[in-house]
Coordinates of C-alpha atoms in Angstrom, one line a residue:
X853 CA -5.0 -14.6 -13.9
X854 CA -3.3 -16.8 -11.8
X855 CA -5.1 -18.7 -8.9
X856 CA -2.9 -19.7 -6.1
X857 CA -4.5 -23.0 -4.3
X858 CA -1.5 -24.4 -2.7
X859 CA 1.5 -22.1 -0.5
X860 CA 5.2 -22.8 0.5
X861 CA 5.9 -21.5 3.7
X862 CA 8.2 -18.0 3.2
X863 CA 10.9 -17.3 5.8
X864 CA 9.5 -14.5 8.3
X865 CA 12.5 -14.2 10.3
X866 CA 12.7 -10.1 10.0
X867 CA 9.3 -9.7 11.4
X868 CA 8.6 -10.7 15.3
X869 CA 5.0 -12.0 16.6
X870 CA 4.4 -10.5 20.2
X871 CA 1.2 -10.7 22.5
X872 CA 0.0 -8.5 24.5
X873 CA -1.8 -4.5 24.6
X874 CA -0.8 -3.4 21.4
X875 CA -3.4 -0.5 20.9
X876 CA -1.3 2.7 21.0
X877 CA -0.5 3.8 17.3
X878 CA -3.2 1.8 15.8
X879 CA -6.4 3.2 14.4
X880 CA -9.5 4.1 16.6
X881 CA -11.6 2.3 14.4
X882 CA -9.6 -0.9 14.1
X883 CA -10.0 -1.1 17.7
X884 CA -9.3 -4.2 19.3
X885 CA -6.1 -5.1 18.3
X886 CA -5.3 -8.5 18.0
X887 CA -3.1 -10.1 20.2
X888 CA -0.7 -11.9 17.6
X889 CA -0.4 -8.6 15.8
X890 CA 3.2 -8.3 13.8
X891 CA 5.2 -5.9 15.4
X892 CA 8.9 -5.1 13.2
X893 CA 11.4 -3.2 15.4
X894 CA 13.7 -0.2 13.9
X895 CA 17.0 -2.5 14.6
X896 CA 19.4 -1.6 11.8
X897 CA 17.3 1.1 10.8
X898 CA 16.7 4.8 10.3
X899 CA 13.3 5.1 11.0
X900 CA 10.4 8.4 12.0
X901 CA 8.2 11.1 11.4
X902 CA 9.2 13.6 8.9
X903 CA 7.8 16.9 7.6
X904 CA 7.2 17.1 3.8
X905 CA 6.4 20.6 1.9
X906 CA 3.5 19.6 -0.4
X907 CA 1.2 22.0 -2.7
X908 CA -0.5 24.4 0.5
X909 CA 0.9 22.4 3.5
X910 CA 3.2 20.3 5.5
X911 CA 2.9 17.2 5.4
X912 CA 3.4 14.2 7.9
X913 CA 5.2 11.3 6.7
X914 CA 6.5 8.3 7.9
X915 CA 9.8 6.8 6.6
X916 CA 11.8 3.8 7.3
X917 CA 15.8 3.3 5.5
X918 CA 18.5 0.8 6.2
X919 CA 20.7 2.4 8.9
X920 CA 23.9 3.7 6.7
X921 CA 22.2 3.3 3.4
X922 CA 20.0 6.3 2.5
X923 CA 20.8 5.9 -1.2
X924 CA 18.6 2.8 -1.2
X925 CA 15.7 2.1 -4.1
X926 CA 12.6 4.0 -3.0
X927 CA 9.3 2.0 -2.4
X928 CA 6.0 4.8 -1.7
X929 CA 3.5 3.2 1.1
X930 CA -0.2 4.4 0.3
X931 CA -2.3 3.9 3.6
X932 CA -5.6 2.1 4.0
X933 CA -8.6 3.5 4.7
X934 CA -7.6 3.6 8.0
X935 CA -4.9 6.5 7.8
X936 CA -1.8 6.3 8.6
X937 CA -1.2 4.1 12.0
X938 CA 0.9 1.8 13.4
X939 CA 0.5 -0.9 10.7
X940 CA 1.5 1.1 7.9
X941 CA 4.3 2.5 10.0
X942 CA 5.5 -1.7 10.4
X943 CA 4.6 -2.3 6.8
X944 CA 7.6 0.8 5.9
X945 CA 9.7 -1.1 8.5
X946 CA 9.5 -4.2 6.9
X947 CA 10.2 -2.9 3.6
X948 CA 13.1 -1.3 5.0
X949 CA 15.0 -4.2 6.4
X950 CA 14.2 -5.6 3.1
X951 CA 16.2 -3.3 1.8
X952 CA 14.3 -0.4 0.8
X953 CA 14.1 3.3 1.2
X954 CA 9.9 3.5 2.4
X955 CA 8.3 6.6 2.5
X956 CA 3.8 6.7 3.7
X957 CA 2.8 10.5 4.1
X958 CA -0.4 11.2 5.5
X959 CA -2.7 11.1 2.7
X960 CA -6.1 12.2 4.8
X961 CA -4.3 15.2 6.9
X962 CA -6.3 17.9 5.3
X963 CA -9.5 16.7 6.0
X964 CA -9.0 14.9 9.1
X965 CA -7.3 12.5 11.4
X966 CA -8.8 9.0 10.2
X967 CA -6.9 7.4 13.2
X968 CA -9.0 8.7 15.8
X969 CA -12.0 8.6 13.6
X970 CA -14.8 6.1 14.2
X971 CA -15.6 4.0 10.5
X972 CA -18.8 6.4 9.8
X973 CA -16.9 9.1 10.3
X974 CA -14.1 8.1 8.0
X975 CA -16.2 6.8 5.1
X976 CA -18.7 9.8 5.0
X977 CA -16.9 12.7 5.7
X978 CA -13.2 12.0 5.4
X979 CA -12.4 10.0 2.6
X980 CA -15.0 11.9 0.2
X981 CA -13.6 14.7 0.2
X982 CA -9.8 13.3 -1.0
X983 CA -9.2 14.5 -4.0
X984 CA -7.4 11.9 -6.3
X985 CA -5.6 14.6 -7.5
X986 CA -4.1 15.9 -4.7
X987 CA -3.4 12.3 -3.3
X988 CA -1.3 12.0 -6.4
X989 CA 0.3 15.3 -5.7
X990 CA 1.6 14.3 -2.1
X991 CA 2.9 11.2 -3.5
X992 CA 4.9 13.4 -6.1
X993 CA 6.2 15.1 -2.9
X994 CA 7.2 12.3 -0.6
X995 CA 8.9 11.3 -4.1
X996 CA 11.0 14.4 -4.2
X997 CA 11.5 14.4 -0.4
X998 CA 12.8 11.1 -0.8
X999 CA 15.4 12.5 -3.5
X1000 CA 16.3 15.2 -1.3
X1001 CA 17.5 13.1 1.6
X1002 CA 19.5 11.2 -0.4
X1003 CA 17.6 7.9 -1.6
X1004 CA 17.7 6.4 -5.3
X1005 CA 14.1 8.0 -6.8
X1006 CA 15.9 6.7 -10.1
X1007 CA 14.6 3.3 -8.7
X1008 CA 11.2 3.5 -8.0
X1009 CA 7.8 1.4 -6.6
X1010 CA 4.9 2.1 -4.9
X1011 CA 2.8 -0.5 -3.1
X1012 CA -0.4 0.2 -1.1
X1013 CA -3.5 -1.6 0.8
X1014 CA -7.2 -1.3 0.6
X1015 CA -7.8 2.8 -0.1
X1016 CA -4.5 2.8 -1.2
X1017 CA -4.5 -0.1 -3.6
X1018 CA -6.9 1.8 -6.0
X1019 CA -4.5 4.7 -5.9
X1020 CA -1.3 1.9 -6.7
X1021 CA -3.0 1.4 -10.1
X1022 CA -3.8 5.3 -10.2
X1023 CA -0.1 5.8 -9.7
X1024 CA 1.1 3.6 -12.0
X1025 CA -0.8 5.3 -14.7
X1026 CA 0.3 9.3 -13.2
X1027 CA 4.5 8.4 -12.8
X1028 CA 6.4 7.8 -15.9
X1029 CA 9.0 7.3 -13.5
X1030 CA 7.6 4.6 -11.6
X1031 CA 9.5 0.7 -11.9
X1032 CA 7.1 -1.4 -10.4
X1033 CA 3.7 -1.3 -8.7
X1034 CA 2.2 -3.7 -6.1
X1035 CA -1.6 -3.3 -5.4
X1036 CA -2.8 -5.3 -2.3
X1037 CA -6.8 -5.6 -2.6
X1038 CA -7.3 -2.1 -3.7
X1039 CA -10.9 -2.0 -6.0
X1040 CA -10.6 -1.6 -9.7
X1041 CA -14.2 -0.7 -10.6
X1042 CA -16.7 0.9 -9.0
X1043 CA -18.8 4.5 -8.5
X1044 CA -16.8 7.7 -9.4
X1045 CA -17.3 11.5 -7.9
X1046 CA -16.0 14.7 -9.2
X1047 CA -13.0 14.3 -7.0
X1048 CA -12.7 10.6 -7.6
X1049 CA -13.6 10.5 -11.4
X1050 CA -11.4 7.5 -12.5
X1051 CA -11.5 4.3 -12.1
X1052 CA -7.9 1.9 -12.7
X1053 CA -10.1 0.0 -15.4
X1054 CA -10.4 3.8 -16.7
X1055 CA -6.8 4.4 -17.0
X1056 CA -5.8 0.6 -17.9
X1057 CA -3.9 1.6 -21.5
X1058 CA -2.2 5.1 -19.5
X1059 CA 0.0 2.4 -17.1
X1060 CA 3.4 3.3 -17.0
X1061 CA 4.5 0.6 -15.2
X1062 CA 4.4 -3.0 -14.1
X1063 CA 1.5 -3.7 -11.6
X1064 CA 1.0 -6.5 -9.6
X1065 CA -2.4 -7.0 -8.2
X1066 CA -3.0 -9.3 -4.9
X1067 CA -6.6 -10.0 -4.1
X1068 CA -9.2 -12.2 -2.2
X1069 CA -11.4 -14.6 -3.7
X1070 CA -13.5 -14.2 -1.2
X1071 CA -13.7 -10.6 -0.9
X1072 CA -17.2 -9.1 -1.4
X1073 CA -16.0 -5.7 -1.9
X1074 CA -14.0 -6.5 -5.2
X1075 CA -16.0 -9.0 -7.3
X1076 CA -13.3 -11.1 -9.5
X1077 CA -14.8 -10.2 -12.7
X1078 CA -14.2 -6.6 -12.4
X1079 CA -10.1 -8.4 -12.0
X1080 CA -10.7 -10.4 -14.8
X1081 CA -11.6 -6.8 -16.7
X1082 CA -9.0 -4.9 -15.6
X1083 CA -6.3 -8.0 -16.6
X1084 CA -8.2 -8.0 -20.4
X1085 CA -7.8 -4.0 -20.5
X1086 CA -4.5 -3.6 -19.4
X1087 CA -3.7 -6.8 -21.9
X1088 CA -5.6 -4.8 -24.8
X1089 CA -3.0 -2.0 -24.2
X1090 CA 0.4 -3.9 -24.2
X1091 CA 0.9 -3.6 -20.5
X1092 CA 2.1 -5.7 -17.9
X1093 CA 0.3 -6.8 -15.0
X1094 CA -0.6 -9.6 -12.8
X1095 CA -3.2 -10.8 -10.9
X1096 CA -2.9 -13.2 -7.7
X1097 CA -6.0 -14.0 -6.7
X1098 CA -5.9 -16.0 -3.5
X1099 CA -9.3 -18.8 -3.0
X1100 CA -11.4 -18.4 0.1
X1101 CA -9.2 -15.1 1.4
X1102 CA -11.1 -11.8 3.0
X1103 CA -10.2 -8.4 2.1
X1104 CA -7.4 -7.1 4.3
X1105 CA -5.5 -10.4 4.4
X1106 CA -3.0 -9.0 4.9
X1107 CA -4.1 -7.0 7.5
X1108 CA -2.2 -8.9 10.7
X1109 CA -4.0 -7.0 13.3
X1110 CA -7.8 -7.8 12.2
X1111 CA -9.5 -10.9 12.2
X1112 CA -9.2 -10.8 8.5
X1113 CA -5.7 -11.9 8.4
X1114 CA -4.7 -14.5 6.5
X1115 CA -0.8 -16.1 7.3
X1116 CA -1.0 -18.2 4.6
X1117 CA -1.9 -15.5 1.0
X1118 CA -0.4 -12.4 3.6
X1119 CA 3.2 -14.4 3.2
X1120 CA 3.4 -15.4 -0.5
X1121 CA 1.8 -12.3 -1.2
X1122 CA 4.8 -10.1 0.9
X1123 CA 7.4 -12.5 -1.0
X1124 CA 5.8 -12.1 -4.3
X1125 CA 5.5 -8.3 -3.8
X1126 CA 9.4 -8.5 -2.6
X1127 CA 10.2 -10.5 -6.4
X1128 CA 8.1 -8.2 -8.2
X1129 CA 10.4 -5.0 -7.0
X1130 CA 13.6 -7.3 -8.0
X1131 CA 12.3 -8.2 -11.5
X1132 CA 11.4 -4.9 -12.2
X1133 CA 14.8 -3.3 -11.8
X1134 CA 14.6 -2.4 -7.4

């Protein structure tokens, strides 16, 4: 496991730091937003809400390509507990002037609209009743979606944050398909349910691709040993990951509009992320 104590700066050119009201788009329950929030515009892009058919429904999505260059590698974008608002949305931006297809349905539609939820209401009667199953499912769809507008599923990755860090590593285990995974402080360990009865450490040998794991050393939500058992299970098994776990860093660091932001791990963790997808073949 690799400790990082000391960062280079990483060019942030592409992304633009502006002050002001920024609330409209962003999750009820991340409510204020902070002033400095990063806020990526759809220059040189083709960027929206789509439809996608999935299992019983149709599904919102949000996806973000390079303006002219549909056919480019596909990169999935699994929301945080949060659902999917406005900084998801910017995180598929960013991947997209980075060169990449990126596709984040809404993962929560079914059981409710987590962005104009209050936090109780979105931990006790939203998020339980998300089946990992059908999460998995609606990824497969936004997958062939992808494929059916054009982009390269051939070259595929999947990165999420928080929530959908745990499902990165659940991903990575359900997609033979899948070329490289980037989990950003998604939990490892922890209490199951009928609808959530794995855990990553569960599924550690089942990995079908690289993931990269980016965590907090300070986060009380995801204690480093259960990192440090994840790393030894997925090493038992012949697989490939890697853990950056970042000293003194919250959960969410990489979460601009919170007070939990950290510029410092939240840029050498987006250029690490960006390395990992270019070593792995996107």
């Amino acid at each position: 496991m690799t400790q990082i104590d000391q960062l280079e700066p990483v060019d942030n050119a592409r992304r633009t730091l502006v002050t002001g009201s920024l609330a409209a788009g962003f999750a009820l329950a991340v409510q204020p937003v902070a002033a400095a929030t990063i806020v990526t515009d759809s220059s040189g892009l083709t960027d929206g809400m789509v439809t996608i058919t999935s299992a019983d429904m149709q599904l919102p999505a949000y996806r973000a390509y390079p303006a002219g260059n549909v056919h480019a590698p596909v990169i999935l974008v699994v929301q945080e507990i949060f659902g999917l608002h406005e900084h998801i949305k910017d995180i598929c931006r960013r991947l997209a002037k980075a060169g990449y297809y990126a596709i984040a349905p809404d993962l929560y539609v079914r059981e409710g609209d987590a962005t104009k939820a209050d936090m109780q209401t979105i931990v006790q009667t939203i998020v339980p009743k998300v089946a990992d199953a059908q999460v998995l499912g609606d990824l497969d769809s936004s997958v062939r979606f992808a494929k059916e507008e054009g982009a390269d599923t051939d070259r595929l990755g999947v990165t999420g944050f928080c929530w959908g860090g745990r499902i990165v590593w659940l991903y990575a285990a359900h997609n033979a398909a899948l070329k490289a995974a980037v989990a950003w402080y998604g939990r490892v360990a922890g209490n199951t349910t009928s609808l959530q009865p794995k855990n990553p450490i569960d599924i550690a040998a089942d990995l079908h691709a690289p993931v990269l794991g980016l965590y907090g050393g300070a986060d009380q939500s995801i204690p480093v040993e259960t990192l440090d058992a994840m790393k030894k299970a997925a090493d038992a098994a012949g697989k490939k990951t890697e853990f950056v776990v970042y000293p003194d860093t919250p959960h969410a660091f990489n979460a601009d509009y919170r007070p939990s932001y950290r510029e410092g791990p939240a840029k050498d963790g987006w250029a690490k992320m960006l390395a990992w997808f270019k070593d792995n073949g996107l």
